[in-house]
Coordinates of C-alpha atoms in Angstrom, one line a residue:
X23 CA -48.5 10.4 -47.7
X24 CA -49.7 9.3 -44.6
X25 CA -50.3 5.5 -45.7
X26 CA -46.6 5.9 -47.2
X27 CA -44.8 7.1 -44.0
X28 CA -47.2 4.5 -41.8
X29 CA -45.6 2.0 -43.8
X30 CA -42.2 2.5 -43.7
X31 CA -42.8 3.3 -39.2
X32 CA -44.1 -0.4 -39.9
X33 CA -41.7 -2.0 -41.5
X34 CA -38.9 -0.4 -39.5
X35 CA -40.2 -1.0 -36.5
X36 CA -40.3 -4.7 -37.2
X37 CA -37.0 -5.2 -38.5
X38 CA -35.3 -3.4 -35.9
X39 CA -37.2 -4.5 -32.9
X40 CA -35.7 -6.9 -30.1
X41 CA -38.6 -9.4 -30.8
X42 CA -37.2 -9.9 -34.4
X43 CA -36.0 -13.7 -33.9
X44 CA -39.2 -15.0 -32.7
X45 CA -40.7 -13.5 -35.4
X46 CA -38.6 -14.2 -38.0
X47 CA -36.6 -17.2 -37.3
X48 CA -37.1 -20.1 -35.0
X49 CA -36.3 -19.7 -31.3
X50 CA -34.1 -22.1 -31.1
X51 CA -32.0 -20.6 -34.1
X52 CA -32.1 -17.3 -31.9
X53 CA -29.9 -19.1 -28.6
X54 CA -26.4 -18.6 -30.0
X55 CA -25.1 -19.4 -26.6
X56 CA -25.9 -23.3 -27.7
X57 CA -25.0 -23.6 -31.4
X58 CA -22.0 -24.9 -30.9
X59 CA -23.2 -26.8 -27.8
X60 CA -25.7 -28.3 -29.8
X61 CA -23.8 -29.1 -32.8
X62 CA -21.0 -31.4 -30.6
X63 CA -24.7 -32.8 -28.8
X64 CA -26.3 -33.4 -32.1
X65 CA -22.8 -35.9 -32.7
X66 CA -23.2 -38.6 -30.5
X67 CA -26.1 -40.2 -32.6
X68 CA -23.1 -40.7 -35.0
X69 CA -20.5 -41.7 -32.7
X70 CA -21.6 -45.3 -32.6
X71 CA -18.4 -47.0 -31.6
X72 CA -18.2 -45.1 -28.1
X73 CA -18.6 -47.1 -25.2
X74 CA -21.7 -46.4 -23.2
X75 CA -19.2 -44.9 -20.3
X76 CA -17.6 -42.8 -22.9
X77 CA -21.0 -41.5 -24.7
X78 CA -21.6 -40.6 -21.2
X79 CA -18.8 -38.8 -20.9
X80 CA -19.2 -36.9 -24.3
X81 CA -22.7 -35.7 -23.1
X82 CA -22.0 -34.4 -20.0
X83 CA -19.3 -32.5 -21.2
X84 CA -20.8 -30.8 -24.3
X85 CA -23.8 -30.2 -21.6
X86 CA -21.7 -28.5 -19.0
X87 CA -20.0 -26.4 -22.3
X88 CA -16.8 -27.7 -22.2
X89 CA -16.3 -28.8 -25.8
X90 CA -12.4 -29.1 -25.2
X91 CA -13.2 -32.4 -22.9
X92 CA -16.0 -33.5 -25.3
X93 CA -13.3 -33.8 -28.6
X94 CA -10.8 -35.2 -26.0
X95 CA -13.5 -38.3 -25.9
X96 CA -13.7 -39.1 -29.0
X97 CA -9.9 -38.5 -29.5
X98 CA -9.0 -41.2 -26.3
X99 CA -11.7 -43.8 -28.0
X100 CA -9.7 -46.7 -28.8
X101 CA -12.2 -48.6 -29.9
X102 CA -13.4 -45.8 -32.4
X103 CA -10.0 -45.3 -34.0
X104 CA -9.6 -49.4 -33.9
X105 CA -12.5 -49.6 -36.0
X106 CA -12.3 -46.5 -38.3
X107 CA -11.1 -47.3 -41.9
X108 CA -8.8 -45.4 -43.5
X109 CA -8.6 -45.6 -47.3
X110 CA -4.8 -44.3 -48.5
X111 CA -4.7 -43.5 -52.4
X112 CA -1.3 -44.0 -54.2
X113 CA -1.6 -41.8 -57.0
X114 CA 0.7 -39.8 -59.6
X115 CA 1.5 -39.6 -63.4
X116 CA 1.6 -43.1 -65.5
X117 CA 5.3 -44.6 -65.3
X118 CA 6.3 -43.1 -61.7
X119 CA 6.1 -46.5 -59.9
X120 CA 2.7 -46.3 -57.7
X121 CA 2.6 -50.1 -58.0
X122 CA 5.9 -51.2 -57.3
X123 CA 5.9 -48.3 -54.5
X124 CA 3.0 -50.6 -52.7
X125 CA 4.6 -53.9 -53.3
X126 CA 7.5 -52.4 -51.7
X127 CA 5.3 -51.1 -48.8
X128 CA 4.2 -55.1 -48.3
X129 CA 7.2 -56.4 -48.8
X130 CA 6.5 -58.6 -52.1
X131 CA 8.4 -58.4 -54.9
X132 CA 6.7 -57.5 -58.5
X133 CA 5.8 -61.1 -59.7
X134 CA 4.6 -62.1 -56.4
X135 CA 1.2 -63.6 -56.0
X136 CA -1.0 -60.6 -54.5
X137 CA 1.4 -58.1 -55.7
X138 CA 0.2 -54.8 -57.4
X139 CA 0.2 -55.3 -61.4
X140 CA 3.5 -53.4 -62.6
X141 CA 3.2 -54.6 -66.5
X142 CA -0.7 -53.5 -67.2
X143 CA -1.6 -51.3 -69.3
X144 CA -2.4 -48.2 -67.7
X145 CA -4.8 -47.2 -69.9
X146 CA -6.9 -50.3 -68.7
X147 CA -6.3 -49.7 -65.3
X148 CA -9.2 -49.4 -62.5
X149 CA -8.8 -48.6 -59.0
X150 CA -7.9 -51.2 -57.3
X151 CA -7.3 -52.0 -53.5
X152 CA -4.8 -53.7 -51.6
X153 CA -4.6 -54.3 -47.8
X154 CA -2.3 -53.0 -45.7
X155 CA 0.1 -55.5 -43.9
X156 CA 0.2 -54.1 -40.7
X157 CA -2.7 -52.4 -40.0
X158 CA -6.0 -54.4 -41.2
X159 CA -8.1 -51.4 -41.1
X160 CA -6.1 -49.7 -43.8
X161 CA -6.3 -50.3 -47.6
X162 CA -4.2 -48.5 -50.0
X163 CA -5.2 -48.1 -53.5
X164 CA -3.2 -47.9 -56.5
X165 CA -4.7 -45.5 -58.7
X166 CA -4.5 -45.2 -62.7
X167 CA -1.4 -42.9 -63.5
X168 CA -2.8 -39.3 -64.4
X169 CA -2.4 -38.7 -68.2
X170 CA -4.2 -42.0 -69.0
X171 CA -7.8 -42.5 -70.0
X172 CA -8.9 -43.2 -66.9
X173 CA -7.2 -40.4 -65.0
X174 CA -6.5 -37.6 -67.6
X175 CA -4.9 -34.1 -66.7
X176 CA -6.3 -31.3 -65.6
X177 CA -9.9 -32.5 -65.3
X178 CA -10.6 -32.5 -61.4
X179 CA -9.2 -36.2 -61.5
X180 CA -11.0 -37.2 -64.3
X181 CA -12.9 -41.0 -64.3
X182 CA -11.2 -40.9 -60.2
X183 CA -13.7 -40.0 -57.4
X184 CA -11.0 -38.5 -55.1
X185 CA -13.8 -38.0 -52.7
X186 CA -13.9 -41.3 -51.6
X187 CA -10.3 -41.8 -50.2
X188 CA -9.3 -40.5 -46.6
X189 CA -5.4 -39.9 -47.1
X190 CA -3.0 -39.6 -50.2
X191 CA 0.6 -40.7 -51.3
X192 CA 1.7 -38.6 -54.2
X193 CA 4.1 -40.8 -56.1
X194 CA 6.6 -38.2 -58.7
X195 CA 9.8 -39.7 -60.4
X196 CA 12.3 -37.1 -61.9
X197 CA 11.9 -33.5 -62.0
X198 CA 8.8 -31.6 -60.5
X199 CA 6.2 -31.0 -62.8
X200 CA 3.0 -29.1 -63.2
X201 CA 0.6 -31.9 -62.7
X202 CA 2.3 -32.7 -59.2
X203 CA 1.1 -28.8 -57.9
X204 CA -1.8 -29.7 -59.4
X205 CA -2.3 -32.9 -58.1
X206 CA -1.5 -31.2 -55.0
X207 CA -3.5 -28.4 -54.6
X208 CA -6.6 -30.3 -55.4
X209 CA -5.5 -32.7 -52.6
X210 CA -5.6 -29.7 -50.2
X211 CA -8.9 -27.9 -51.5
X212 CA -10.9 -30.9 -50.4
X213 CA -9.3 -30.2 -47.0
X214 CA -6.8 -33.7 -46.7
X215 CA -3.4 -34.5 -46.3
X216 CA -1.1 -36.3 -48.5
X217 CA 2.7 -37.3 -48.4
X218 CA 4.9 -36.1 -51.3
X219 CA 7.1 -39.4 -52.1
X220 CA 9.7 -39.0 -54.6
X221 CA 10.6 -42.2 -56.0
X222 CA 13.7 -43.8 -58.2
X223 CA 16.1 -41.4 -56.1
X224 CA 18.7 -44.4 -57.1
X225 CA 18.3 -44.0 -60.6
X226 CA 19.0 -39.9 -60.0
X227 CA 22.2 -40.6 -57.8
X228 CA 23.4 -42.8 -60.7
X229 CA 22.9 -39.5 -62.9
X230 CA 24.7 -37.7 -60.9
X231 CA 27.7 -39.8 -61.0
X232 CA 27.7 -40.1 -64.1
X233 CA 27.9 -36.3 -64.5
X234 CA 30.8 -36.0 -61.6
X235 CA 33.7 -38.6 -60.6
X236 CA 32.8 -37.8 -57.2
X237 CA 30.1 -36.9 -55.2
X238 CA 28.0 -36.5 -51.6
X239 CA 25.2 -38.5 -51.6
X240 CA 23.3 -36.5 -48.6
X241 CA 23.7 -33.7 -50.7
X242 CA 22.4 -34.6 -53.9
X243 CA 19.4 -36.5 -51.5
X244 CA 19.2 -33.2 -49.7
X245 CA 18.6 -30.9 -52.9
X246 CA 16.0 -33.2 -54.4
X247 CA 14.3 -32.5 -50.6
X248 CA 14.5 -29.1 -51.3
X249 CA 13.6 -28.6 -54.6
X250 CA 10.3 -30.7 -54.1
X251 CA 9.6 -28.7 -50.9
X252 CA 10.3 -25.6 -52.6
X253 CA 7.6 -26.6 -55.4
X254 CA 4.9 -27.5 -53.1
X255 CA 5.1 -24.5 -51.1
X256 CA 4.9 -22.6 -53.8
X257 CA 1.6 -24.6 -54.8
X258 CA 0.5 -23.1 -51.6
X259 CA 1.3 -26.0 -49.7
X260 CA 2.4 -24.8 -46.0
X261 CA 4.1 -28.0 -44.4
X262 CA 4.8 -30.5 -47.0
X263 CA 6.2 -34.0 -46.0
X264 CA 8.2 -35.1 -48.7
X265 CA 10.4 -39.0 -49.1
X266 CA 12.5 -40.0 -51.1
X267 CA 12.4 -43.8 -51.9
X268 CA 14.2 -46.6 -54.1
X269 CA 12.2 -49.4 -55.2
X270 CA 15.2 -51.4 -55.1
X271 CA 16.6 -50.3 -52.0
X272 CA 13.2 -50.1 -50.3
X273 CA 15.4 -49.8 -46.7
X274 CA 17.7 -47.2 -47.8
X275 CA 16.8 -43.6 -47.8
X276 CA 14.1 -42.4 -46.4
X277 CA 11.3 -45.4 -46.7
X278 CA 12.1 -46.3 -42.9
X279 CA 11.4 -43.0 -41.9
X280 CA 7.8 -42.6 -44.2
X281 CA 6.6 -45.9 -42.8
X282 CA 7.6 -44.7 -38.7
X283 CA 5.9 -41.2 -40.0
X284 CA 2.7 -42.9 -41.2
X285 CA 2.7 -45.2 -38.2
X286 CA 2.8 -42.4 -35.7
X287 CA 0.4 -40.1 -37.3
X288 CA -2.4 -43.1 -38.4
X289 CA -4.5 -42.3 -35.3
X290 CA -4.2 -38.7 -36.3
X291 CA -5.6 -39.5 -40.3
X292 CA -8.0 -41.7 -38.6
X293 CA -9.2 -39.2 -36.6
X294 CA -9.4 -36.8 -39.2
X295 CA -11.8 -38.9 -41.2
X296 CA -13.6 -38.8 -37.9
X297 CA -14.2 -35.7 -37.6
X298 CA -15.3 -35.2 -41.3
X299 CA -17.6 -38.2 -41.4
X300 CA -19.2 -36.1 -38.6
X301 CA -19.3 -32.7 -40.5
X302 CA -20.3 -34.4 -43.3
X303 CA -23.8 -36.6 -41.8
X304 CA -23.9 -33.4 -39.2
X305 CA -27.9 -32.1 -39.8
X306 CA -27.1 -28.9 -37.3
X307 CA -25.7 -26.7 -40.3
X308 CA -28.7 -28.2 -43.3
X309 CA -31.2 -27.6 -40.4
X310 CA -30.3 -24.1 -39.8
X311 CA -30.0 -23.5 -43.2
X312 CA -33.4 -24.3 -44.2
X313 CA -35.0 -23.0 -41.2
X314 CA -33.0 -19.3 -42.5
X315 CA -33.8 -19.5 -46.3
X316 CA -37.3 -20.5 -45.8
X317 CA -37.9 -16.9 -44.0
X318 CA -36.0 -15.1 -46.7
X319 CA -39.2 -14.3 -49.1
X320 CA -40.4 -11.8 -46.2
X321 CA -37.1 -9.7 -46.1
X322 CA -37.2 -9.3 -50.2
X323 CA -40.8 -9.1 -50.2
X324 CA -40.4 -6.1 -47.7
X325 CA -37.8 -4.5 -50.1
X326 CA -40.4 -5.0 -53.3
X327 CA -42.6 -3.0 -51.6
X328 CA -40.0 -0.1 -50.5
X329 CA -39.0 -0.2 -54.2
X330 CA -42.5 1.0 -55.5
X331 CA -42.4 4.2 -53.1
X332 CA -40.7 6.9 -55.5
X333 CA -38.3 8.6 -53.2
X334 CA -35.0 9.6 -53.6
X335 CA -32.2 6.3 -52.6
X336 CA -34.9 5.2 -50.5
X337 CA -35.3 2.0 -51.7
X338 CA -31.1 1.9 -51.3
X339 CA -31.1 2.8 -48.1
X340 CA -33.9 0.0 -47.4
X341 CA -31.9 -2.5 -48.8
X342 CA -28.8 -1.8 -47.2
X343 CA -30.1 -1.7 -43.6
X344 CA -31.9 -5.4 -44.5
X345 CA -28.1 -6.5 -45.6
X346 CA -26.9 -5.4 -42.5
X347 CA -29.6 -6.4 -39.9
X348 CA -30.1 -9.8 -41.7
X349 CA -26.2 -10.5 -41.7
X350 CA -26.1 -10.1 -38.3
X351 CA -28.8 -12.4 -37.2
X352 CA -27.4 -14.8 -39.8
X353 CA -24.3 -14.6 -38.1
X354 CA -25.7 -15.6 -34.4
X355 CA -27.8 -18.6 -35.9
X356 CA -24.6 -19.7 -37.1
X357 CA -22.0 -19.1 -34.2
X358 CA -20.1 -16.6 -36.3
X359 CA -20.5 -13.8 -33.7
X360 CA -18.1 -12.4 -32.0
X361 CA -19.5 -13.8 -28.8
X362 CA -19.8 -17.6 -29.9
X363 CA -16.4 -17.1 -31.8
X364 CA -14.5 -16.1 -28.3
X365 CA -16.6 -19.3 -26.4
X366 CA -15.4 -21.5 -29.1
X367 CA -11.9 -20.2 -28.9
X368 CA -12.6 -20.5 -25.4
X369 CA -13.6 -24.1 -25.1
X370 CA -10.8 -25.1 -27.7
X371 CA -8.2 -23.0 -26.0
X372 CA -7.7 -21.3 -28.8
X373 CA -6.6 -17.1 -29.0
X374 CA -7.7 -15.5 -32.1
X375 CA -7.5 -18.1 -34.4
X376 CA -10.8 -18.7 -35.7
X377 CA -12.0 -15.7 -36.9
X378 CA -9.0 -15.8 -39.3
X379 CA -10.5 -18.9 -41.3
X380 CA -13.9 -16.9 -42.1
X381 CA -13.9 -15.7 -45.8
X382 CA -17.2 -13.9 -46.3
X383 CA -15.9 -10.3 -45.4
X384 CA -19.3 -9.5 -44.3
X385 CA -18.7 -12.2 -41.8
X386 CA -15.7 -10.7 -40.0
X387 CA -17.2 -7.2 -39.8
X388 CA -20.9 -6.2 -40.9
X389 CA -20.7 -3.3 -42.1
X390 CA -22.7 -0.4 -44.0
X391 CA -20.2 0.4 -46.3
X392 CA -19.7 -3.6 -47.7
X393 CA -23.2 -4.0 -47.7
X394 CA -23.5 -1.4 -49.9
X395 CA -20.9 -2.7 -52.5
X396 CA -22.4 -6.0 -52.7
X397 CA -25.5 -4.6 -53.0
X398 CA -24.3 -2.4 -56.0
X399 CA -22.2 -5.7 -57.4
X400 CA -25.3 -7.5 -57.0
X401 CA -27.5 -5.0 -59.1
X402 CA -25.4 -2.6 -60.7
X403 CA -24.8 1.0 -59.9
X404 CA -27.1 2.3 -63.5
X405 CA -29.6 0.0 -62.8
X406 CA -29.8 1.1 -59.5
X407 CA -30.2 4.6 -60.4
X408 CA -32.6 3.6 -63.2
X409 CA -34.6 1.5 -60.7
X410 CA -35.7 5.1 -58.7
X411 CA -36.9 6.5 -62.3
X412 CA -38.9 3.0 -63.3
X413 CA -40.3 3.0 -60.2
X414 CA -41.8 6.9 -60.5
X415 CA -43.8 5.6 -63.6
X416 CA -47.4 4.6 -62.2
X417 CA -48.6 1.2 -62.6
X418 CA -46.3 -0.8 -64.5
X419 CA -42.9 0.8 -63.5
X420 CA -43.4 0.2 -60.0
X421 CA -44.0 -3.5 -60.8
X422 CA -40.5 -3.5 -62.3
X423 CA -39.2 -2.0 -59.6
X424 CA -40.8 -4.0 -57.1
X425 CA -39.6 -7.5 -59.0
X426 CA -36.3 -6.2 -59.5
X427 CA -35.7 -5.4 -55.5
X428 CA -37.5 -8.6 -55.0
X429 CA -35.2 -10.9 -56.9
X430 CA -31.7 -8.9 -56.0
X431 CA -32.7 -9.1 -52.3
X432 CA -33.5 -12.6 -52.1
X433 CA -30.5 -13.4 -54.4
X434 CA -28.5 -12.0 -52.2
X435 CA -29.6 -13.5 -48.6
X436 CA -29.5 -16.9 -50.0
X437 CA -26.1 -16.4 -51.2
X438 CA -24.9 -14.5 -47.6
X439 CA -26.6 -17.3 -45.8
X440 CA -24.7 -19.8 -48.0
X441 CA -21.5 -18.0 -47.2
X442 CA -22.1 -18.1 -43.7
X443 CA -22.7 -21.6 -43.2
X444 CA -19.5 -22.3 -45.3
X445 CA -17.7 -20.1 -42.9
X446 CA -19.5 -21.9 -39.8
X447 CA -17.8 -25.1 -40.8
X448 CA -14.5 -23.4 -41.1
X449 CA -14.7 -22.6 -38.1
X450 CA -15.3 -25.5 -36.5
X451 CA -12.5 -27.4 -38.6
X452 CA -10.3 -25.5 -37.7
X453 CA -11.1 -25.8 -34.0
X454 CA -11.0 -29.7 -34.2
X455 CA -7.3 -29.4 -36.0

């Protein structure tokens, strides 16, 4: 009994210690004052196209914490948004007018040499890229129509890496339909924007007259507005920007308007694929994610060996205060605190915002109570109970025991440190919008 009770003395008394970080975790990962400090530091080796004055300037301010002045850099950079590219995606179902839409945009007619093929099949049709004719940075590509071969339904864009374009131009003609939400949504869950562009709005005014001796135009334009706003948002899109455009009276309605709108907000897209190139090559979040999962086998290993002593919820009550204390040291490595939240907010003059983006309810408030429900989602409330009883059989049952505490608790730290780091780069997106 007295080897028992030493152990469990030793075992607390290391996992509740002050010295814990250094013991468990790299020092570095332990100085949440400077995650996010060293995150926006760690960005400059990416940020080629700064000026040397300007890298300068980026340094000294993500040294001194200000992180609002430090994003203000890269935002100001002329040359850096001159040089960015910005690929723009036309895309929609077959038959909606994607090609004639860019023709339209560079001011060719169909038959033109250089213009978009209107007559190809679409079930032939590849990707292909067209430059825009103002800004030479930009390319727009006219994607195949979705329902084809190439670009079937409902398959997470099918034979069409969406990941590769920056920006999208949802092209719909006629009424709303499913594959637009979806279209749309998919758009938004890989975190980009798109504009909603409602095309042949001539050939649904001529329907209308045909319907009515006399009508409003605005009216009938301002309804199709609507009811394609009203779609989207149910589609859970918040603030869609939605056009409606002729073909053949490219200057009429509101083209003029989506071409001033995309002028205006190209340093903002540009900008935008900034600051996800940088999330994206960013070795700050894999680096503290390896450095964390490579100390998890120690935590679980600890639990095995709670699991094999045959008292009463112990090995429960074990597990839970692990969740807890490793949740909240996950938390710190990863700016997620409630202190490194408010110097974020802080630095981005931002009031409560961030904590709203985090998803892993553990996160926002570690907690006892929903450690203990993941715990039993993670191994079941029978087995748990079953676990005490296998683990009071000598020999053999407490190897159970001790592999099945083993595998749950390491299961269960890789996914919470998975979660966390997902959350981290919400966090920081959000703060950069």
């Amino acid at each position: 009994m007295f080897t028992v009770c030493s152990l469990i003395n030793c075992l607390w008394e290391q996992s509740t210690d002050h010295g814990w970080n250094w013991c468990f975790f790299p020092r570095k990962m332990a100085d949440t004052r400077t995650f996010w400090a060293d995150l926006f530091l760690e960005w400059n080796s990416h940020l080629g196209d700064l000026s040397q004055e300007e890298s300068e300037e980026f340094q000294a301010a993500v040294h001194a914490g200000n992180l609002t002045e430090a994003i203000t850099v890269v935002k100001k950079s002329d040359a850096l948004l001159k040089n960015t590219k910005l690929n723009v995606a036309i895309t929609g179902e077959c038959g909606s007018g994607k090609s004639s839409f860019i023709n339209a945009i560079r001011s060719l007619a169909d038959d033109d040499e250089g213009a978009a093929e209107t007559n190809v099949m679409e079930s032939a049709k590849e990707p292909t890229s067209y430059p825009h004719p103002k800004h030479t940075n930009v390319t727009m590509w006219d994607l195949p129509g979705i329902g084809t071969p190439n670009h079937p339904a409902n398959t997470d864009g099918g034979k069409v890496d969406f990941a590769r374009y920056d920006f999208f131009i949802i092209i719909t003609a006629g009424r709303f339909r499913e594959s637009d939400a979806n279209l749309a949504q998919e758009i938004e869950q890989m975190g980009k924007k798109f504009y909603f562009v409602r095309s042949k709005v001539d050939e649904d005014l001529r329907n209308e007259k045909k319907r009515k001796t006399e009508i409003n135009e605005e009216e009938v334009l301002q309804r199709i507005r609507n009811d394609c706003i009203r779609n989207l948002q149910k589609a859970g899109i918040v603030s869609p920007q939605v056009f409606l455009v002729s073909r053949w009276d490219f200057e009429k309605y509101d083209a003029p308007r989506l071409q001033e709108t995309f002028l205006n907000e190209l340093d903002t897209h540009k900008r935008h694929v900034i600051f996800r190139h940088l999330l994206n090559e960013s070795e700050v979040f894999n680096w503290k994610k390896e450095a964390v999962e490579q100390q998890i086998w120690k935590q679980a290993f600890k639990s095995g060996v709670i699991a094999t002593i045959p008292l009463p919820f112990l090995s429960v009550w074990w597990d839970v205060g692990t969740l807890v204390d490793n949740m909240t040291k996950f938390c710190e490595s990863f700016g997620l605190d409630d202190d490194s939240i408010k110097a974020l907010e802080k630095s981005m003059r931002e009031s409560g915002e961030l904590k709203t983006v985090i998803e892993f309810p553990l996160a926002k408030e570690t907690s006892r109570d929903e450690a203990l429900k993941l715990l039993k989602e993670a191994t079941g409330l029978v087995m748990m109970i079953a676990k005490y009883f296998i683990s009071m059989i000598p020999g053999i049952g407490t190897v159970i025991a001790a592999v099945m505490s083993y595998r749950v608790m390491g299961r269960l730290l890789r996914t919470f440190v998975a979660r966390v780091a997902e959350d981290s780069q919400r966090v920081l997106k959000r703060a950069l919008e």
